[in-house]
Short mmCIF file of C-alpha atoms in Angstrom, two decimals:
data_model
loop_
_atom_site.label_atom_id
_atom_site.label_comp_id
_atom_site.label_asym_id
_atom_site.label_seq_id
_atom_site.Cartn_x
_atom_site.Cartn_y
_atom_site.Cartn_z
CA MET A 287 0.00 0.00 0.00
CA LYS A 288 2.81 2.43 0.84
CA VAL A 289 4.44 1.72 -2.52
CA LYS A 290 1.21 2.43 -4.38
CA ILE A 291 0.63 5.68 -2.52
CA THR A 292 4.21 6.77 -3.16
CA LEU A 293 3.92 6.01 -6.87
CA ALA A 294 0.62 7.85 -7.05
CA ILE A 295 2.10 10.92 -5.39
CA PHE A 296 5.14 10.70 -7.68
CA GLY A 297 2.86 10.44 -10.71
CA LEU A 298 0.88 13.49 -9.65
CA PHE A 299 4.14 15.37 -9.07
CA ILE A 300 5.42 14.49 -12.53
CA THR A 301 2.08 15.44 -14.08
CA ASN A 302 2.03 18.79 -12.30
CA GLN A 303 5.59 19.51 -13.39
CA LEU A 304 4.78 18.68 -17.00
CA LEU A 305 1.66 20.79 -16.97
CA ALA A 306 3.53 23.65 -15.30
CA GLN A 307 6.32 25.79 -16.65
CA SER A 308 4.58 26.51 -19.90
CA THR A 309 5.61 29.67 -21.75
CA LYS A 310 3.27 31.63 -23.99
CA ARG A 311 3.98 34.77 -25.99
CA THR A 312 0.98 37.09 -26.28
CA LEU A 313 0.44 40.44 -27.96
CA PHE A 314 -2.39 42.62 -26.64
CA LEU A 315 -3.92 45.11 -29.09
CA GLY A 316 -6.69 47.17 -27.54
CA ASN A 317 -7.26 50.30 -25.51
CA SER A 318 -7.90 51.39 -21.92
CA TYR A 319 -9.89 48.27 -21.02
CA THR A 320 -6.60 46.44 -21.48
CA TYR A 321 -4.13 48.93 -20.01
CA VAL A 322 -6.10 50.05 -16.93
CA ASN A 323 -4.54 48.37 -13.87
CA ASP A 324 -2.03 46.84 -16.32
CA MET A 325 -4.20 43.78 -16.89
CA PRO A 326 -1.57 41.95 -19.02
CA GLN A 327 0.89 42.23 -16.12
CA ILE A 328 -1.71 40.82 -13.70
CA THR A 329 -2.11 37.92 -16.12
CA ALA A 330 1.65 37.42 -16.15
CA ASP A 331 1.73 37.50 -12.33
CA ILE A 332 -1.02 34.87 -12.20
CA ALA A 333 0.96 32.72 -14.63
CA SER A 334 4.13 33.13 -12.55
CA SER A 335 2.28 32.01 -9.42
CA MET A 336 1.41 28.82 -11.31
CA GLN A 337 5.01 28.32 -12.54
CA ASP A 338 4.03 29.39 -16.04
CA THR A 339 5.50 32.28 -18.01
CA LEU A 340 3.60 34.87 -20.01
CA ILE A 341 5.83 36.95 -22.26
CA PHE A 342 3.72 39.84 -23.51
CA ASP A 343 3.75 43.11 -25.35
CA SER A 344 0.95 45.54 -26.06
CA ASN A 345 -0.26 48.56 -27.94
CA THR A 346 -3.30 50.04 -26.21
CA PRO A 347 -3.94 53.74 -26.98
CA GLY A 348 -7.01 55.13 -25.21
CA GLY A 349 -10.28 54.70 -27.11
CA TYR A 350 -8.59 52.81 -29.95
CA THR A 351 -10.55 50.72 -32.43
CA LEU A 352 -9.73 47.66 -34.51
CA GLN A 353 -9.85 49.93 -37.53
CA GLY A 354 -7.18 52.09 -35.91
CA HIS A 355 -4.99 49.10 -35.13
CA SER A 356 -5.34 47.84 -38.72
CA THR A 357 -3.30 50.83 -39.94
CA ASN A 358 -1.30 51.70 -36.83
CA THR A 359 2.39 51.31 -37.59
CA ILE A 360 3.23 50.18 -34.05
CA SER A 361 0.52 47.50 -34.02
CA LEU A 362 1.47 46.27 -37.48
CA ALA A 363 5.16 46.11 -36.59
CA LYS A 364 4.43 44.10 -33.46
CA ILE A 365 2.22 41.66 -35.41
CA ALA A 366 4.97 41.32 -38.01
CA LEU A 367 7.46 40.05 -35.43
CA GLY A 368 5.93 36.64 -36.12
CA THR A 369 6.74 35.20 -32.70
CA TRP A 370 3.34 35.19 -30.99
CA ASP A 371 1.27 32.29 -29.69
CA PHE A 372 -1.75 34.57 -29.29
CA VAL A 373 -2.65 38.04 -30.53
CA VAL A 374 -5.46 39.63 -28.51
CA LEU A 375 -7.88 41.93 -30.31
CA GLN A 376 -10.06 44.26 -28.22
CA GLU A 377 -12.48 46.60 -29.96
CA GLN A 378 -13.52 49.99 -28.59
CA SER A 379 -15.97 49.29 -25.76
CA GLN A 380 -19.16 50.57 -27.43
CA LEU A 381 -18.76 49.91 -31.16
CA PRO A 382 -19.70 46.20 -31.24
CA SER A 383 -23.02 46.96 -29.51
CA PHE A 384 -24.17 49.39 -32.21
CA SER A 385 -26.61 48.51 -34.99
CA ILE A 386 -25.67 45.61 -37.20
CA SER A 387 -25.17 47.92 -40.17
CA ASP A 388 -22.70 49.99 -38.16
CA VAL A 389 -20.87 46.89 -36.98
CA GLN A 390 -20.73 45.40 -40.47
CA ALA A 391 -19.19 48.63 -41.75
CA ASN A 392 -16.92 49.63 -38.88
CA VAL A 393 -16.01 46.50 -36.89
CA PHE A 394 -16.20 43.19 -38.77
CA PRO A 395 -14.00 44.15 -41.76
CA TYR A 396 -11.15 45.24 -39.49
CA ALA A 397 -11.40 42.14 -37.32
CA GLN A 398 -11.04 40.13 -40.54
CA ARG A 399 -8.15 42.25 -41.76
CA LEU A 400 -6.20 41.97 -38.51
CA ASP A 401 -6.84 38.23 -38.29
CA SER A 402 -5.50 37.80 -41.82
CA LEU A 403 -2.35 39.76 -40.95
CA ILE A 404 -1.87 37.72 -37.77
CA ASN A 405 -2.19 34.42 -39.63
CA ALA A 406 0.05 35.52 -42.48
CA GLN A 407 2.90 36.62 -40.24
CA ASN A 408 2.66 34.25 -37.28
CA ALA A 409 2.70 30.62 -38.35
CA HIS A 410 1.33 29.18 -35.10
CA ALA A 411 -0.51 32.15 -33.57
CA GLU A 412 -4.17 32.18 -32.67
CA THR A 413 -6.28 35.32 -32.82
CA LEU A 414 -7.86 35.83 -29.41
CA PHE A 415 -10.84 38.18 -29.11
CA TYR A 416 -11.24 40.03 -25.82
CA ARG A 417 -15.00 39.87 -25.25
CA THR A 418 -15.65 42.97 -23.15
CA TRP A 419 -18.64 43.87 -20.93
CA GLY A 420 -21.71 46.07 -20.95
CA ARG A 421 -21.54 49.28 -18.99
CA LYS A 422 -22.86 49.05 -15.47
CA ASN A 423 -26.20 50.69 -16.23
CA GLY A 424 -26.13 50.69 -20.01
CA ASP A 425 -24.69 53.14 -22.51
CA ALA A 426 -26.33 56.45 -21.61
CA ALA A 427 -24.44 58.30 -24.35
CA ASN A 428 -26.07 56.25 -27.13
CA CYS A 429 -29.34 55.23 -25.50
CA ALA A 430 -31.47 57.90 -27.18
CA THR A 431 -30.41 56.96 -30.70
CA TRP A 432 -29.98 53.18 -30.13
CA PRO A 433 -32.37 51.95 -27.37
CA PRO A 434 -31.01 48.36 -27.21
CA VAL A 435 -27.98 49.65 -25.29
CA CYS A 436 -30.01 51.52 -22.67
CA THR A 437 -29.52 48.71 -20.15
CA TYR A 438 -26.58 46.60 -19.08
CA ASN A 439 -28.25 43.41 -20.31
CA GLY A 440 -29.10 44.91 -23.67
CA MET A 441 -25.60 46.23 -24.30
CA ASP A 442 -23.88 43.12 -22.95
CA SER A 443 -25.93 40.72 -25.07
CA LEU A 444 -25.04 42.66 -28.22
CA LEU A 445 -21.35 42.66 -27.33
CA HIS A 446 -21.55 38.90 -26.79
CA ALA A 447 -23.23 38.26 -30.14
CA ARG A 448 -20.81 40.44 -32.10
CA TYR A 449 -17.64 39.02 -30.53
CA MET A 450 -18.84 35.48 -31.08
CA THR A 451 -19.57 36.34 -34.72
CA MET A 452 -16.06 37.74 -35.15
CA ALA A 453 -14.52 34.64 -33.62
CA SER A 454 -16.61 32.18 -35.63
CA SER A 455 -15.99 33.95 -38.92
CA THR A 456 -12.22 33.98 -38.41
CA HIS A 457 -11.81 30.61 -36.65
CA ALA A 458 -10.50 32.48 -33.62
CA VAL A 459 -10.67 32.02 -29.85
CA VAL A 460 -12.64 34.11 -27.37
CA SER A 461 -11.53 35.20 -23.91
CA PRO A 462 -15.06 35.67 -22.50
CA VAL A 463 -14.31 38.33 -19.91
CA GLY A 464 -17.74 39.91 -20.30
CA ALA A 465 -19.43 36.55 -19.68
CA VAL A 466 -17.38 36.13 -16.49
CA TRP A 467 -18.40 39.62 -15.38
CA LYS A 468 -22.04 38.75 -15.98
CA TYR A 469 -21.73 35.62 -13.83
CA ILE A 470 -20.06 37.64 -11.06
CA ARG A 471 -22.78 40.30 -11.21
CA GLN A 472 -25.42 37.60 -10.83
CA HIS A 473 -23.77 35.39 -8.21
CA TYR A 474 -21.39 37.70 -6.31
CA PRO A 475 -23.12 41.11 -6.47
CA THR A 476 -20.98 42.58 -3.67
CA ILE A 477 -17.89 42.39 -5.90
CA GLU A 478 -17.53 45.78 -7.57
CA LEU A 479 -16.17 45.26 -11.06
CA TYR A 480 -16.45 48.87 -12.24
CA GLN A 481 -14.72 52.12 -11.52
CA ALA A 482 -16.85 55.15 -10.66
CA ASP A 483 -17.33 55.90 -14.37
CA GLU A 484 -19.37 52.64 -14.64
CA SER A 485 -17.25 51.63 -17.62
CA HIS A 486 -13.60 50.91 -16.81
CA PRO A 487 -12.57 47.96 -14.64
CA SER A 488 -11.86 48.21 -10.94
CA ALA A 489 -9.06 46.14 -9.44
CA ALA A 490 -11.53 43.25 -9.13
CA GLY A 491 -12.64 43.74 -12.73
CA SER A 492 -9.09 43.61 -14.05
CA TYR A 493 -8.31 40.57 -11.90
CA ALA A 494 -11.37 38.82 -13.33
CA ALA A 495 -10.16 39.67 -16.85
CA ALA A 496 -6.64 38.45 -16.07
CA CYS A 497 -7.89 35.15 -14.62
CA CYS A 498 -10.00 34.70 -17.73
CA PHE A 499 -7.02 35.31 -20.01
CA TYR A 500 -4.77 33.03 -17.98
CA THR A 501 -7.29 30.19 -18.18
CA THR A 502 -7.87 30.78 -21.89
CA ILE A 503 -4.18 30.94 -22.82
CA PHE A 504 -2.73 28.26 -20.55
CA ARG A 505 -5.80 25.94 -20.28
CA ARG A 506 -5.26 25.63 -16.53
CA ASN A 507 -7.88 25.35 -13.78
CA PRO A 508 -8.15 28.81 -12.20
CA LEU A 509 -9.13 27.31 -8.84
CA SER A 510 -5.46 26.33 -8.45
CA VAL A 511 -4.23 29.93 -8.77
CA PRO A 512 -2.70 31.12 -5.46
CA TYR A 513 -2.26 34.78 -6.47
CA ASN A 514 -4.94 37.18 -5.18
CA TYR A 515 -3.55 40.45 -6.59
CA SER A 516 -4.78 43.27 -4.30
CA LEU A 517 -8.05 41.54 -3.42
CA SER A 518 -9.17 39.74 -0.31
CA ALA A 519 -8.76 35.97 -0.37
CA ILE A 520 -12.53 35.42 -0.47
CA GLU A 521 -13.13 37.95 -3.26
CA ALA A 522 -10.31 36.50 -5.39
CA GLU A 523 -11.52 32.96 -4.79
CA ASN A 524 -15.07 33.86 -5.87
CA ILE A 525 -13.73 35.43 -9.05
CA ARG A 526 -11.65 32.36 -9.82
CA ASN A 527 -14.70 30.17 -9.23
CA ALA A 528 -16.64 32.24 -11.76
CA VAL A 529 -13.84 31.77 -14.31
CA LYS A 530 -13.80 28.03 -13.62
CA ILE A 531 -17.54 27.71 -14.28
CA VAL A 532 -17.78 30.06 -17.26
CA VAL A 533 -14.47 29.37 -19.02
CA TYR A 534 -12.66 26.25 -17.84
CA ASP A 535 -15.78 24.07 -17.80
CA ASN A 536 -16.87 25.28 -21.23
CA PHE A 537 -13.77 25.54 -23.41
CA LEU A 538 -15.51 24.67 -26.68
CA THR A 539 -18.16 27.35 -26.14
CA TRP A 540 -15.35 29.86 -26.58
CA HIS A 541 -13.48 27.84 -29.27
CA ILE A 542 -10.64 27.24 -26.81
CA GLY A 543 -8.63 24.34 -28.18
CA GLU A 544 -10.89 23.92 -31.18
CA TYR A 545 -8.35 25.23 -33.66
CA ASP A 546 -5.16 23.96 -32.04
CA VAL A 547 -2.64 22.61 -34.50
CA LEU A 548 -1.96 18.98 -33.68
CA ALA A 549 0.86 18.68 -36.17
CA THR A 550 1.66 20.13 -39.53
CA LYS A 551 4.00 19.58 -42.45
CA LYS A 552 5.90 22.63 -43.57
CA ASN A 553 4.02 24.62 -46.20
CA ASP A 554 1.29 21.98 -46.41
CA GLU A 555 -2.00 23.23 -45.00
CA SER A 556 -3.79 20.15 -46.34
CA HIS A 557 -2.15 18.23 -43.48
CA ARG A 558 -3.29 20.59 -40.74
CA LEU A 559 -4.96 18.66 -37.88
CA VAL A 560 -6.92 20.14 -35.00
CA CYS A 561 -7.38 18.54 -31.59
CA PHE A 562 -9.96 19.60 -28.99
CA PRO A 563 -10.76 20.01 -26.15
CA ASN A 564 -7.31 19.98 -24.62
CA PRO A 565 -7.19 19.41 -21.64
CA THR A 566 -10.06 16.94 -21.59
CA THR A 567 -12.04 15.01 -19.00
CA LYS A 568 -13.85 12.66 -21.37
CA GLU A 569 -13.07 12.66 -25.10
CA ILE A 570 -10.61 14.16 -27.56
CA PHE A 571 -11.87 15.04 -31.05
CA ILE A 572 -9.31 15.18 -33.85
CA LYS A 573 -10.25 16.61 -37.22
CA LEU A 574 -8.53 14.58 -39.92
CA PRO A 575 -7.49 15.91 -43.34
CA LEU A 576 -7.74 12.40 -44.81
CA PRO A 577 -9.84 9.39 -43.86
CA SER A 578 -6.97 6.91 -44.40
CA VAL A 579 -5.78 6.60 -40.80
CA GLN A 580 -3.53 3.56 -40.53
CA LYS A 581 -2.95 3.56 -36.77
CA ILE A 582 -3.68 5.54 -33.61
CA ALA A 583 -1.53 4.89 -30.54
CA ILE A 584 -1.47 6.58 -27.14
CA THR A 585 1.38 6.56 -24.61
CA ASP A 586 1.92 8.17 -21.23
CA VAL A 587 4.92 10.36 -20.38
CA PHE A 588 6.97 7.28 -19.52
CA GLY A 589 6.35 5.75 -22.96
CA LYS A 590 3.92 3.13 -21.67
CA ALA A 591 1.20 2.26 -24.19
CA GLN A 592 -2.38 3.01 -23.15
CA THR A 593 -5.36 1.00 -24.31
CA LEU A 594 -8.09 3.43 -25.25
CA ASN A 595 -11.19 3.08 -27.34
CA TYR A 596 -11.51 5.27 -30.39
CA ARG A 597 -13.74 5.51 -33.41
CA ILE A 598 -13.62 7.43 -36.68
CA LEU A 599 -16.69 9.18 -37.97
CA GLU A 600 -16.17 10.68 -41.42
CA ASP A 601 -13.35 13.23 -40.89
CA THR A 602 -13.14 13.03 -37.10
CA ALA A 603 -11.32 10.63 -34.76
CA ILE A 604 -12.97 10.42 -31.34
CA ILE A 605 -10.76 9.05 -28.56
CA ASP A 606 -12.24 8.07 -25.20
CA PHE A 607 -10.13 9.30 -22.26
CA SER A 608 -12.75 8.60 -19.58
CA THR A 609 -11.14 5.31 -18.48
CA ILE A 610 -7.67 6.61 -17.62
CA GLY A 611 -6.41 8.82 -14.84
CA ALA A 612 -5.23 12.41 -14.86
CA GLY A 613 -1.96 13.00 -16.62
CA VAL A 614 -0.18 13.96 -19.81
CA TYR A 615 -0.40 11.65 -22.82
CA PHE A 616 0.90 11.55 -26.38
CA ILE A 617 -1.38 10.68 -29.30
CA ASN A 618 0.39 9.31 -32.38
CA ILE A 619 -1.64 9.13 -35.58
CA GLN A 620 -0.23 7.45 -38.67
CA ILE A 621 -1.64 8.74 -41.94
CA GLU A 622 -0.21 7.67 -45.28
CA GLY A 623 3.15 6.72 -43.77
CA THR A 624 3.53 9.93 -41.75
CA THR A 625 3.16 9.97 -37.96
CA TRP A 626 1.62 13.02 -36.32
CA THR A 627 2.02 13.57 -32.58
CA ALA A 628 0.08 15.66 -30.08
CA LYS A 629 0.52 16.16 -26.35
CA VAL A 630 -2.79 16.21 -24.49
CA ALA A 631 -3.73 16.47 -20.83
CA SER A 632 -6.45 14.52 -19.07
CA PHE A 633 -8.10 15.94 -15.93
CA LYS A 634 -10.42 14.16 -13.57
#
C-alpha cells in the first residue's frame, strides 16, 4: 500500500511539473480596457504564481478601435514580429453593440483584416478576441439613438453576439471576460467590477479579466491559482470560481482548443490537424485531413502504451479518455506513412 501511494504521489508530481512551466507569448492590441490596472501584467503575475510564463507586449492607446490598429504602424510592426502564440484583439468598448449595419461597416472588416495579418505573419498564432462587458447601467451616451444599449443586459448581449460572430468567422478564440463579469454580477453582487465611471474595470474587474485570459491561454484550472492580486482571499476565490464555471468548464463554447494545431507539415495546409478540447475530461476530437488513418496509438509520459477506445466518424477521430487517470499523454496518428504527434492532458 505504501508503494502504491508513493507512486501515485510521484505520478501526480510528474504530471504537475509537465503541466507547469509553460511559456506563452501574447500580444495585446486594444485600448484602456486592457491597459487600466495593467491587466496583461496581472495575467503574467497569475501565470508566474502557477510556474508558467507569459511573455507579452501591447499597444493600447485610449479609445482605440480595430480599424485604428489595422493601420497603426506600431501594431502592425508588433504583429509582423511573427513570434506570438496569441494576438489579442479588443475593440472599442461601445462599437460592437451598435446597430448591425454599423458593426458590419466599422467593426467586422477590421477584425477580418487583422486576423489575416496575424495568420500571415505568425505561423502558429491564434487570434484571441477580448470579449468585453456592458456598462454598469447601459450606454447612456447612445441610449437615445440606439435603445437596445439603454440597459446593461441589452448592451452586454449585443457585445456577446458580435464578438462570437467575429470569432466564428475567423476561426479564432474568445476570452469571455464579459461573460465572467455577468456571472459575477449575478452570483457575487458585492464584488464591484467597475470604476466610478461605470465603464472601466476596478481592481476586481481587471483581476477577473486576467484570470480569464490566464485560463484561456494556458488551459489551466483557475481554482489552483494562489495569487490574489490586491483583493481579499474570499473575493479572489469567488472570481476564480466564476472563471472556472464560465471558461474552464466550457472551453468549446469559446473555441478554446478547437483550432489547435496537432501537427503540420511545412508549407502543407492540407495536413493541418486540430485537436480539442485539450485538456479533456472525457473525449478528444481530432479533425482529420484524410480518412486513411492507418494507426492511432497513445502513450503516457513514460512511454507506456495506453489502451483506449476510439472511433472514426467521417473526418473526425474520437478518442475516449474517460477510463484513464489524470496525466499527460501523447497521441500518435499514422496517416499515409507519416506519424503526427500531439501532447494532451487529461483531468479528472
